[in-house]
Amino acid sequence: MANRLPLRLLDRRLLAPGVLHVSFEHRDGVPLPFKPGQFIQLFFTDTDGQEQRRSYSIANPPPRDQPPMQWDVAVGLMPGGVASGMLQTLPLGSTLDAGGPFGRFHLMQGDAPRRFLLVATGTGVAPFHAMRLELERHCRNGTDVVLLCGARTRDELLYRDTFVAMAREIPEFSYRGCLTREAPPADQPELVSGRVQDTLASLVPGRDDLALLCGNPAMVDDCATWLSQAGLPLRSIRRERYIASG
Ligand SMILES: Cc1cc2nc3c(=O)[nH]c(=O)nc-3n(C[C@H](O)[C@H](O)[C@H](O)COP(=O)(O)OP(=O)(O)OC[C@H]3O[C@@H](n4cnc5c(N)ncnc54)[C@H](O)[C@@H]3O)c2cc1C
Ligand SMILES: NC(=O)c1ccc[n+]([C@@H]2O[C@H](COP(=O)([O-])OP(=O)(O)OC[C@H]3O[C@@H](n4cnc5c(N)ncnc54)[C@H](OP(=O)(O)O)[C@@H]3O)[C@@H](O)[C@H]2O)c1
């Protein structure tokens, strides 16, 4: 069995309609290291006594000058969802076991693309929020970063204010919120209509681009196929598919 860490529930609030921000610290107050982009698994027992596990991407960037002491996650609330229900009602201060951090969906030491193409739907933007300080560093070295986020409505675009502020301050960083069930207001040029694929299709990928795709598995597969057909080598496409009950 993978190593289990005892986590204490530190904070919980509504981040957007149907999405909880949940923070954990180690029960013994020790650091919780991770690479931005990695995910954790929460272990718990459901109301039928069955052991369950669910994966969540870490959403917070590690602090610049000190060891990371907490893991924040953005939890999409599925109607009737087992983990959704548990995380909504778990009392603050409770402990539960976690595994991780896991995964290779992170920036690597040798990454030196001409441009990062980052595409997310729903809570799939969490890893990009965790990576934002690393992405800022790439931008300051002259690399372009394009972030496309898909959501039904403006309210469901997670961390939008943060990304809009980054785009205002950093010329190399651009952000598009792709709305599927609400018309974008004319005075918010960062918002466009349609799925992320519609906006991605307007970006001609170069062989030196690096794409990271995260969220709805059908979206991830669709974008990966399109990028590959448009000439981006498969080694330059990293994916994190949020399969149900993963
Ligand atoms: C690597 C990885 C990282 C992940 N990171 C996150 C994350 O950061 N945030 C997050 O919210 N989730 C994430 N997920 C998905 C998460 O692990 C759970 O599967 C999801 O939250 C549903 O759990 P639940 O127990 O609430 O619902 P369940 O009890 O598992 O499902 C309830 C019902 O909802 C349906 N359902 C479940 N997920 C979806 C979906 N995405 N779309 C439509 N129907 C669905 C199920 O089929 C079922 O009918 C990740 C998954 C993986 C594999
Ligand atoms: N805010 C929430 O997270 C929330 C709140 C309440 C309930 N739920 C339920 O939770 C489940 C998951 O919701 P979610 O928001 O995490 O993810 P989601 O259903 O994957 O939707 C998020 C965004 O991804 C888009 N999308 C869906 N499939 C796509 C595809 N194949 N290619 C490109 N874009 C695609 C959706 O567009 P479309 O509009 O075109 O589908 C929407 O804009 C759903 O059943 C939902 O009803 C979620």
mmCIF file of C-alpha atoms and ligand atoms in Angstrom:
data_model
loop_
_atom_site.group_PDB
_atom_site.id
_atom_site.type_symbol
_atom_site.label_atom_id
_atom_site.label_comp_id
_atom_site.label_asym_id
_atom_site.label_seq_id
_atom_site.Cartn_x
_atom_site.Cartn_y
_atom_site.Cartn_z
ATOM 1 C CA MET A 1 0.000 0.000 0.000
ATOM 2 C CA ALA A 2 1.307 3.480 -0.853
ATOM 3 C CA ASN A 3 2.567 5.643 1.984
ATOM 4 C CA ARG A 4 -0.315 7.374 3.745
ATOM 5 C CA LEU A 5 -0.065 10.832 5.216
ATOM 6 C CA PRO A 6 -2.442 12.040 7.921
ATOM 7 C CA LEU A 7 -3.951 15.352 6.799
ATOM 8 C CA ARG A 8 -5.943 17.798 8.881
ATOM 9 C CA LEU A 9 -8.780 19.763 7.283
ATOM 10 C CA LEU A 10 -7.740 23.391 7.682
ATOM 11 C CA ASP A 11 -10.196 25.440 5.651
ATOM 12 C CA ARG A 12 -13.175 25.092 3.340
ATOM 13 C CA ARG A 13 -15.134 27.663 1.376
ATOM 14 C CA LEU A 14 -17.081 28.013 -1.825
ATOM 15 C CA LEU A 15 -14.702 28.990 -4.622
ATOM 16 C CA ALA A 16 -17.357 29.190 -7.360
ATOM 17 C CA PRO A 17 -20.854 27.772 -7.834
ATOM 18 C CA GLY A 18 -20.494 24.006 -7.355
ATOM 19 C CA VAL A 19 -16.778 24.130 -6.490
ATOM 20 C CA LEU A 20 -15.205 23.986 -3.010
ATOM 21 C CA HIS A 21 -11.778 25.263 -2.044
ATOM 22 C CA VAL A 22 -10.430 22.794 0.534
ATOM 23 C CA SER A 23 -7.095 23.193 2.398
ATOM 24 C CA PHE A 24 -5.170 20.556 4.271
ATOM 25 C CA GLU A 25 -2.063 20.594 6.474
ATOM 26 C CA HIS A 26 -0.087 17.640 7.816
ATOM 27 C CA ARG A 27 -1.499 16.552 11.193
ATOM 28 C CA ASP A 28 2.012 16.830 12.712
ATOM 29 C CA GLY A 29 2.737 20.237 11.205
ATOM 30 C CA VAL A 30 5.513 18.979 8.913
ATOM 31 C CA PRO A 31 6.043 20.247 5.322
ATOM 32 C CA LEU A 32 3.999 18.870 2.433
ATOM 33 C CA PRO A 33 6.347 19.039 -0.572
ATOM 34 C CA PHE A 34 5.044 18.798 -4.155
ATOM 35 C CA LYS A 35 5.756 19.851 -7.702
ATOM 36 C CA PRO A 36 3.107 22.249 -9.055
ATOM 37 C CA GLY A 37 0.862 20.179 -11.323
ATOM 38 C CA GLN A 38 0.896 17.026 -9.173
ATOM 39 C CA PHE A 39 -2.181 15.509 -7.539
ATOM 40 C CA ILE A 40 -3.004 13.778 -4.256
ATOM 41 C CA GLN A 41 -5.357 10.933 -3.406
ATOM 42 C CA LEU A 42 -7.736 11.208 -0.488
ATOM 43 C CA PHE A 43 -8.738 7.968 1.254
ATOM 44 C CA PHE A 44 -11.959 7.682 3.199
ATOM 45 C CA THR A 45 -14.712 5.258 4.128
ATOM 46 C CA ASP A 46 -18.135 5.849 2.577
ATOM 47 C CA THR A 47 -21.491 5.495 4.329
ATOM 48 C CA ASP A 48 -21.613 1.796 3.277
ATOM 49 C CA GLY A 49 -18.269 1.160 4.987
ATOM 50 C CA GLN A 50 -16.440 0.846 1.665
ATOM 51 C CA GLU A 51 -12.933 2.260 1.320
ATOM 52 C CA GLN A 52 -12.902 4.984 -1.341
ATOM 53 C CA ARG A 53 -10.168 7.048 -2.946
ATOM 54 C CA ARG A 54 -10.399 10.192 -5.066
ATOM 55 C CA SER A 55 -7.691 12.207 -6.781
ATOM 56 C CA TYR A 56 -7.392 16.002 -6.626
ATOM 57 C CA SER A 57 -4.814 18.294 -8.205
ATOM 58 C CA ILE A 58 -2.938 20.539 -5.812
ATOM 59 C CA ALA A 59 -4.080 24.085 -6.592
ATOM 60 C CA ASN A 60 -1.744 26.308 -4.556
ATOM 61 C CA PRO A 61 1.713 27.385 -5.713
ATOM 62 C CA PRO A 62 4.457 26.469 -3.245
ATOM 63 C CA PRO A 63 5.747 29.530 -1.367
ATOM 64 C CA ARG A 64 8.883 31.091 -2.861
ATOM 65 C CA ASP A 65 11.163 31.023 0.188
ATOM 66 C CA GLN A 66 9.900 28.386 2.601
ATOM 67 C CA PRO A 67 8.779 24.752 2.569
ATOM 68 C CA PRO A 68 5.162 24.184 1.494
ATOM 69 C CA MET A 69 3.000 23.537 4.550
ATOM 70 C CA GLN A 70 -0.405 22.962 2.938
ATOM 71 C CA TRP A 71 -2.196 21.433 0.006
ATOM 72 C CA ASP A 72 -5.221 23.282 -1.409
ATOM 73 C CA VAL A 73 -7.593 21.557 -3.817
ATOM 74 C CA ALA A 74 -10.600 22.694 -5.889
ATOM 75 C CA VAL A 75 -13.353 20.116 -5.546
ATOM 76 C CA GLY A 76 -16.116 20.035 -8.161
ATOM 77 C CA LEU A 77 -19.337 19.039 -6.404
ATOM 78 C CA MET A 78 -20.905 16.163 -8.339
ATOM 79 C CA PRO A 79 -24.599 15.633 -7.624
ATOM 80 C CA GLY A 80 -24.700 12.539 -5.365
ATOM 81 C CA GLY A 81 -20.902 12.368 -5.390
ATOM 82 C CA VAL A 82 -19.346 10.281 -2.624
ATOM 83 C CA ALA A 83 -16.263 12.463 -2.056
ATOM 84 C CA SER A 84 -18.231 15.653 -2.802
ATOM 85 C CA GLY A 85 -20.647 14.833 0.030
ATOM 86 C CA MET A 86 -17.899 13.812 2.447
ATOM 87 C CA LEU A 87 -15.819 16.955 1.827
ATOM 88 C CA GLN A 88 -18.846 19.238 2.236
ATOM 89 C CA THR A 89 -19.627 17.928 5.722
ATOM 90 C CA LEU A 90 -16.269 16.828 7.209
ATOM 91 C CA PRO A 91 -15.766 18.992 10.336
ATOM 92 C CA LEU A 92 -12.838 21.420 10.256
ATOM 93 C CA GLY A 93 -9.912 19.960 12.181
ATOM 94 C CA SER A 94 -10.760 16.347 11.216
ATOM 95 C CA THR A 95 -8.026 14.120 9.844
ATOM 96 C CA LEU A 96 -8.083 11.871 6.820
ATOM 97 C CA ASP A 97 -5.409 9.885 5.011
ATOM 98 C CA ALA A 98 -3.880 10.931 1.724
ATOM 99 C CA GLY A 99 -1.380 9.523 -0.720
ATOM 100 C CA GLY A 100 1.002 11.427 -2.936
ATOM 101 C CA PRO A 101 1.922 13.739 -4.348
ATOM 102 C CA PHE A 102 1.731 11.844 -7.642
ATOM 103 C CA GLY A 103 2.064 12.423 -11.350
ATOM 104 C CA ARG A 104 4.271 13.852 -14.060
ATOM 105 C CA PHE A 105 1.916 16.654 -15.107
ATOM 106 C CA HIS A 106 4.368 19.368 -14.119
ATOM 107 C CA LEU A 107 6.973 21.608 -15.647
ATOM 108 C CA MET A 108 10.381 19.965 -16.072
ATOM 109 C CA GLN A 109 13.850 21.385 -15.552
ATOM 110 C CA GLY A 110 14.687 21.316 -19.258
ATOM 111 C CA ASP A 111 11.427 22.811 -20.555
ATOM 112 C CA ALA A 112 12.350 25.610 -22.947
ATOM 113 C CA PRO A 113 9.469 25.931 -25.420
ATOM 114 C CA ARG A 114 8.770 28.930 -27.614
ATOM 115 C CA ARG A 115 5.293 29.008 -26.130
ATOM 116 C CA PHE A 116 3.252 27.116 -23.522
ATOM 117 C CA LEU A 117 -0.278 26.226 -24.625
ATOM 118 C CA LEU A 118 -2.270 25.484 -21.480
ATOM 119 C CA VAL A 119 -5.823 24.228 -21.827
ATOM 120 C CA ALA A 120 -8.266 23.382 -19.013
ATOM 121 C CA THR A 121 -11.947 22.797 -18.366
ATOM 122 C CA GLY A 122 -13.697 23.132 -15.009
ATOM 123 C CA THR A 123 -11.466 22.313 -12.039
ATOM 124 C CA GLY A 124 -8.743 21.251 -14.516
ATOM 125 C CA VAL A 125 -7.312 24.762 -14.194
ATOM 126 C CA ALA A 126 -6.093 23.963 -10.649
ATOM 127 C CA PRO A 127 -2.627 22.681 -11.717
ATOM 128 C CA PHE A 128 -2.063 25.832 -13.793
ATOM 129 C CA HIS A 129 -2.912 27.950 -10.754
ATOM 130 C CA ALA A 130 -0.314 25.955 -8.805
ATOM 131 C CA MET A 131 2.238 26.546 -11.608
ATOM 132 C CA ARG A 132 1.637 30.270 -11.878
ATOM 133 C CA LEU A 133 4.902 31.421 -10.250
ATOM 134 C CA GLU A 134 6.914 29.077 -12.511
ATOM 135 C CA LEU A 135 4.940 30.314 -15.512
ATOM 136 C CA GLU A 136 5.657 33.916 -14.526
ATOM 137 C CA ARG A 137 9.377 33.078 -14.468
ATOM 138 C CA HIS A 138 9.149 31.609 -17.986
ATOM 139 C CA CYS A 139 7.323 34.735 -19.168
ATOM 140 C CA ARG A 140 9.985 36.997 -17.689
ATOM 141 C CA ASN A 141 12.545 35.013 -19.710
ATOM 142 C CA GLY A 142 10.601 35.809 -22.873
ATOM 143 C CA THR A 143 8.449 32.668 -23.292
ATOM 144 C CA ASP A 144 4.825 33.187 -24.268
ATOM 145 C CA VAL A 145 2.137 31.463 -22.194
ATOM 146 C CA VAL A 146 -1.427 31.080 -23.464
ATOM 147 C CA LEU A 147 -4.032 29.799 -21.004
ATOM 148 C CA LEU A 148 -7.473 28.717 -22.252
ATOM 149 C CA CYS A 149 -10.084 27.854 -19.622
ATOM 150 C CA GLY A 150 -13.486 26.378 -20.420
ATOM 151 C CA ALA A 151 -16.530 26.790 -18.186
ATOM 152 C CA ARG A 152 -20.252 27.082 -18.567
ATOM 153 C CA THR A 153 -20.468 30.617 -17.149
ATOM 154 C CA ARG A 154 -18.159 33.435 -16.002
ATOM 155 C CA ASP A 155 -18.812 32.572 -12.351
ATOM 156 C CA GLU A 156 -17.460 29.068 -12.915
ATOM 157 C CA LEU A 157 -14.099 30.262 -14.303
ATOM 158 C CA LEU A 158 -11.857 29.445 -11.351
ATOM 159 C CA TYR A 159 -9.060 31.885 -10.387
ATOM 160 C CA ARG A 160 -10.147 34.226 -13.170
ATOM 161 C CA ASP A 161 -9.174 37.422 -11.308
ATOM 162 C CA THR A 162 -5.669 36.084 -10.703
ATOM 163 C CA PHE A 163 -5.151 35.165 -14.350
ATOM 164 C CA VAL A 164 -6.657 38.411 -15.644
ATOM 165 C CA ALA A 165 -4.272 40.343 -13.355
ATOM 166 C CA MET A 166 -1.319 38.258 -14.607
ATOM 167 C CA ALA A 167 -2.288 38.996 -18.210
ATOM 168 C CA ARG A 168 -2.520 42.719 -17.436
ATOM 169 C CA GLU A 169 0.930 42.780 -15.827
ATOM 170 C CA ILE A 170 2.859 40.343 -18.024
ATOM 171 C CA PRO A 171 2.783 40.963 -21.789
ATOM 172 C CA GLU A 172 3.890 37.380 -22.530
ATOM 173 C CA PHE A 173 0.923 35.892 -20.628
ATOM 174 C CA SER A 174 -2.512 35.698 -22.186
ATOM 175 C CA TYR A 175 -5.760 34.317 -20.784
ATOM 176 C CA ARG A 176 -9.040 33.381 -22.464
ATOM 177 C CA GLY A 177 -12.143 32.214 -20.639
ATOM 178 C CA CYS A 178 -14.232 30.127 -23.040
ATOM 179 C CA LEU A 179 -17.907 30.222 -22.055
ATOM 180 C CA THR A 180 -20.245 27.522 -23.291
ATOM 181 C CA ARG A 181 -23.572 28.530 -21.758
ATOM 182 C CA GLU A 182 -23.434 32.310 -21.367
ATOM 183 C CA ALA A 183 -22.725 35.104 -23.832
ATOM 184 C CA PRO A 184 -19.497 36.943 -22.945
ATOM 185 C CA PRO A 185 -20.092 40.616 -22.064
ATOM 186 C CA ALA A 186 -18.599 43.048 -24.589
ATOM 187 C CA ASP A 187 -16.541 44.878 -21.940
ATOM 188 C CA GLN A 188 -14.612 41.745 -20.915
ATOM 189 C CA PRO A 189 -12.366 40.965 -23.873
ATOM 190 C CA GLU A 190 -10.722 38.018 -22.103
ATOM 191 C CA LEU A 191 -14.023 36.120 -22.426
ATOM 192 C CA VAL A 192 -15.023 34.355 -25.625
ATOM 193 C CA SER A 193 -17.900 32.157 -26.661
ATOM 194 C CA GLY A 194 -17.606 28.402 -27.321
ATOM 195 C CA ARG A 195 -15.545 25.459 -26.131
ATOM 196 C CA VAL A 196 -11.786 25.639 -25.616
ATOM 197 C CA GLN A 197 -11.252 23.768 -28.894
ATOM 198 C CA ASP A 198 -12.818 26.683 -30.812
ATOM 199 C CA THR A 199 -10.189 29.090 -29.466
ATOM 200 C CA LEU A 200 -7.370 26.550 -29.715
ATOM 201 C CA ALA A 201 -8.149 26.187 -33.429
ATOM 202 C CA SER A 202 -7.209 29.835 -33.941
ATOM 203 C CA LEU A 203 -3.697 29.256 -32.523
ATOM 204 C CA VAL A 204 -1.354 27.709 -35.051
ATOM 205 C CA PRO A 205 0.892 25.395 -33.010
ATOM 206 C CA GLY A 206 4.613 25.530 -33.757
ATOM 207 C CA ARG A 207 6.928 22.536 -33.358
ATOM 208 C CA ASP A 208 8.616 24.337 -30.446
ATOM 209 C CA ASP A 209 5.409 24.774 -28.450
ATOM 210 C CA LEU A 210 4.634 22.706 -25.349
ATOM 211 C CA ALA A 211 0.990 21.889 -24.590
ATOM 212 C CA LEU A 212 -0.448 20.919 -21.205
ATOM 213 C CA LEU A 213 -4.078 19.760 -21.213
ATOM 214 C CA CYS A 214 -6.118 19.124 -18.059
ATOM 215 C CA GLY A 215 -9.691 18.344 -17.066
ATOM 216 C CA ASN A 216 -12.572 16.688 -18.914
ATOM 217 C CA PRO A 217 -11.067 13.526 -20.513
ATOM 218 C CA ALA A 218 -12.960 14.005 -23.801
ATOM 219 C CA MET A 219 -11.637 17.582 -24.054
ATOM 220 C CA VAL A 220 -8.077 16.420 -23.314
ATOM 221 C CA ASP A 221 -8.257 13.687 -25.973
ATOM 222 C CA ASP A 222 -9.844 16.014 -28.516
ATOM 223 C CA CYS A 223 -7.264 18.782 -28.043
ATOM 224 C CA ALA A 224 -4.365 16.290 -28.079
ATOM 225 C CA THR A 225 -5.589 14.819 -31.371
ATOM 226 C CA TRP A 226 -6.035 18.252 -32.928
ATOM 227 C CA LEU A 227 -2.601 19.480 -31.773
ATOM 228 C CA SER A 228 -0.911 16.337 -32.998
ATOM 229 C CA GLN A 229 -2.629 16.587 -36.392
ATOM 230 C CA ALA A 230 -1.590 20.258 -36.525
ATOM 231 C CA GLY A 231 2.056 19.162 -36.242
ATOM 232 C CA LEU A 232 2.871 19.278 -32.516
ATOM 233 C CA PRO A 233 5.006 16.218 -31.619
ATOM 234 C CA LEU A 234 3.353 13.877 -29.103
ATOM 235 C CA ARG A 235 6.290 14.345 -26.695
ATOM 236 C CA SER A 236 5.266 18.021 -26.497
ATOM 237 C CA ILE A 237 1.733 17.239 -25.307
ATOM 238 C CA ARG A 238 1.239 16.521 -21.575
ATOM 239 C CA ARG A 239 -2.164 15.395 -20.346
ATOM 240 C CA GLU A 240 -4.030 15.054 -17.078
ATOM 241 C CA ARG A 241 -7.415 13.404 -17.593
ATOM 242 C CA TYR A 242 -9.889 13.812 -14.736
ATOM 243 C CA ILE A 243 -11.479 10.402 -15.064
ATOM 244 C CA ALA A 244 -14.427 9.896 -12.688
ATOM 245 C CA SER A 245 -13.610 8.237 -9.351
ATOM 246 C CA GLY A 246 -9.921 8.406 -10.214
HETATM 247 C C1 LIG B 1 -5.427 12.673 -11.760
HETATM 248 C C2 LIG B 1 -6.792 13.201 -11.377
HETATM 249 C C3 LIG B 1 -6.906 14.454 -10.825
HETATM 250 C C4 LIG B 1 -8.171 14.960 -10.477
HETATM 251 N N1 LIG B 1 -8.248 16.201 -9.954
HETATM 252 C C5 LIG B 1 -9.471 16.708 -9.628
HETATM 253 C C6 LIG B 1 -9.574 18.037 -9.084
HETATM 254 O O1 LIG B 1 -8.584 18.751 -8.902
HETATM 255 N N2 LIG B 1 -10.824 18.491 -8.780
HETATM 256 C C7 LIG B 1 -11.951 17.713 -8.961
HETATM 257 O O2 LIG B 1 -13.055 18.168 -8.659
HETATM 258 N N3 LIG B 1 -11.859 16.463 -9.458
HETATM 259 C C8 LIG B 1 -10.644 15.945 -9.783
HETATM 260 N N4 LIG B 1 -10.565 14.662 -10.274
HETATM 261 C C9 LIG B 1 -11.804 13.841 -10.293
HETATM 262 C C10 LIG B 1 -12.040 13.333 -8.842
HETATM 263 O O3 LIG B 1 -11.020 12.399 -8.491
HETATM 264 C C11 LIG B 1 -13.387 12.631 -8.669
HETATM 265 O O4 LIG B 1 -13.510 11.600 -9.585
HETATM 266 C C12 LIG B 1 -14.567 13.567 -8.833
HETATM 267 O O5 LIG B 1 -14.399 14.670 -7.941
HETATM 268 C C13 LIG B 1 -15.894 12.897 -8.491
HETATM 269 O O6 LIG B 1 -15.840 12.361 -7.192
HETATM 270 P P1 LIG B 1 -17.162 12.188 -6.290
HETATM 271 O O7 LIG B 1 -16.820 11.118 -5.296
HETATM 272 O O8 LIG B 1 -17.600 13.513 -5.786
HETATM 273 O O9 LIG B 1 -18.239 11.668 -7.289
HETATM 274 P P2 LIG B 1 -18.602 10.117 -7.582
HETATM 275 O O10 LIG B 1 -19.330 9.534 -6.409
HETATM 276 O O11 LIG B 1 -17.359 9.398 -7.999
HETATM 277 O O12 LIG B 1 -19.573 10.286 -8.820
HETATM 278 C C14 LIG B 1 -20.935 10.759 -8.682
HETATM 279 C C15 LIG B 1 -21.590 10.774 -10.044
HETATM 280 O O13 LIG B 1 -21.011 11.799 -10.851
HETATM 281 C C16 LIG B 1 -20.457 11.251 -12.034
HETATM 282 N N5 LIG B 1 -19.215 12.002 -12.291
HETATM 283 C C17 LIG B 1 -18.064 11.946 -11.596
HETATM 284 N N6 LIG B 1 -17.157 12.793 -12.089
HETATM 285 C C18 LIG B 1 -17.755 13.401 -13.142
HETATM 286 C C19 LIG B 1 -17.360 14.397 -14.075
HETATM 287 N N7 LIG B 1 -16.130 14.940 -14.038
HETATM 288 N N8 LIG B 1 -18.241 14.788 -15.012
HETATM 289 C C20 LIG B 1 -19.478 14.265 -15.055
HETATM 290 N N9 LIG B 1 -19.923 13.334 -14.215
HETATM 291 C C21 LIG B 1 -19.081 12.912 -13.268
HETATM 292 C C22 LIG B 1 -20.199 9.773 -11.716
HETATM 293 O O14 LIG B 1 -20.192 8.989 -12.898
HETATM 294 C C23 LIG B 1 -21.373 9.466 -10.818
HETATM 295 O O15 LIG B 1 -22.549 9.202 -11.555
HETATM 296 C C24 LIG B 1 -9.326 14.154 -10.663
HETATM 297 C C25 LIG B 1 -9.197 12.876 -11.206
HETATM 298 C C26 LIG B 1 -7.957 12.404 -11.565
HETATM 299 C C27 LIG B 1 -7.846 11.016 -12.161
HETATM 300 N N1 LIG B 2 -19.277 24.211 -11.456
HETATM 301 C C1 LIG B 2 -19.257 22.939 -11.360
HETATM 302 O O1 LIG B 2 -18.173 22.358 -11.370
HETATM 303 C C2 LIG B 2 -20.523 22.150 -11.255
HETATM 304 C C3 LIG B 2 -21.611 22.640 -10.555
HETATM 305 C C4 LIG B 2 -22.739 21.819 -10.441
HETATM 306 C C5 LIG B 2 -22.739 20.592 -11.053
HETATM 307 N N2 LIG B 2 -21.675 20.150 -11.750
HETATM 308 C C6 LIG B 2 -21.717 18.855 -12.429
HETATM 309 O O2 LIG B 2 -20.474 18.222 -12.292
HETATM 310 C C7 LIG B 2 -20.113 17.559 -13.512
HETATM 311 C C8 LIG B 2 -18.763 18.048 -13.975
HETATM 312 O O3 LIG B 2 -18.717 19.472 -14.094
HETATM 313 P P1 LIG B 2 -17.406 20.299 -14.441
HETATM 314 O O4 LIG B 2 -17.742 21.745 -14.479
HETATM 315 O O5 LIG B 2 -16.301 19.865 -13.522
HETATM 316 O O6 LIG B 2 -16.941 19.796 -15.862
HETATM 317 P P2 LIG B 2 -17.616 19.690 -17.268
HETATM 318 O O7 LIG B 2 -18.964 19.090 -17.226
HETATM 319 O O8 LIG B 2 -16.589 18.958 -17.982
HETATM 320 O O9 LIG B 2 -17.835 21.210 -17.817
HETATM 321 C C9 LIG B 2 -16.891 22.282 -17.734
HETATM 322 C C10 LIG B 2 -16.719 22.915 -19.088
HETATM 323 O O10 LIG B 2 -16.139 21.960 -19.945
HETATM 324 C C11 LIG B 2 -16.881 21.925 -21.150
HETATM 325 N N3 LIG B 2 -16.788 20.610 -21.782
HETATM 326 C C12 LIG B 2 -17.480 19.499 -21.477
HETATM 327 N N4 LIG B 2 -17.130 18.499 -22.321
HETATM 328 C C13 LIG B 2 -16.219 19.028 -23.178
HETATM 329 C C14 LIG B 2 -15.500 18.504 -24.272
HETATM 330 N N5 LIG B 2 -15.620 17.233 -24.670
HETATM 331 N N6 LIG B 2 -14.659 19.322 -24.925
HETATM 332 C C15 LIG B 2 -14.506 20.605 -24.542
HETATM 333 N N7 LIG B 2 -15.181 21.174 -23.529
HETATM 334 C C16 LIG B 2 -16.022 20.382 -22.842
HETATM 335 C C17 LIG B 2 -18.283 22.277 -20.752
HETATM 336 O O11 LIG B 2 -18.946 22.720 -21.918
HETATM 337 P P3 LIG B 2 -20.496 22.371 -22.251
HETATM 338 O O12 LIG B 2 -21.315 23.390 -21.539
HETATM 339 O O13 LIG B 2 -20.547 22.499 -23.744
HETATM 340 O O14 LIG B 2 -20.731 20.981 -21.775
HETATM 341 C C18 LIG B 2 -18.044 23.368 -19.723
HETATM 342 O O15 LIG B 2 -17.839 24.599 -20.355
HETATM 343 C C19 LIG B 2 -21.230 17.835 -14.496
HETATM 344 O O16 LIG B 2 -22.089 16.730 -14.510
HETATM 345 C C20 LIG B 2 -21.910 19.043 -13.918
HETATM 346 O O17 LIG B 2 -23.287 19.076 -14.274
HETATM 347 C C21 LIG B 2 -20.555 20.914 -11.859
#
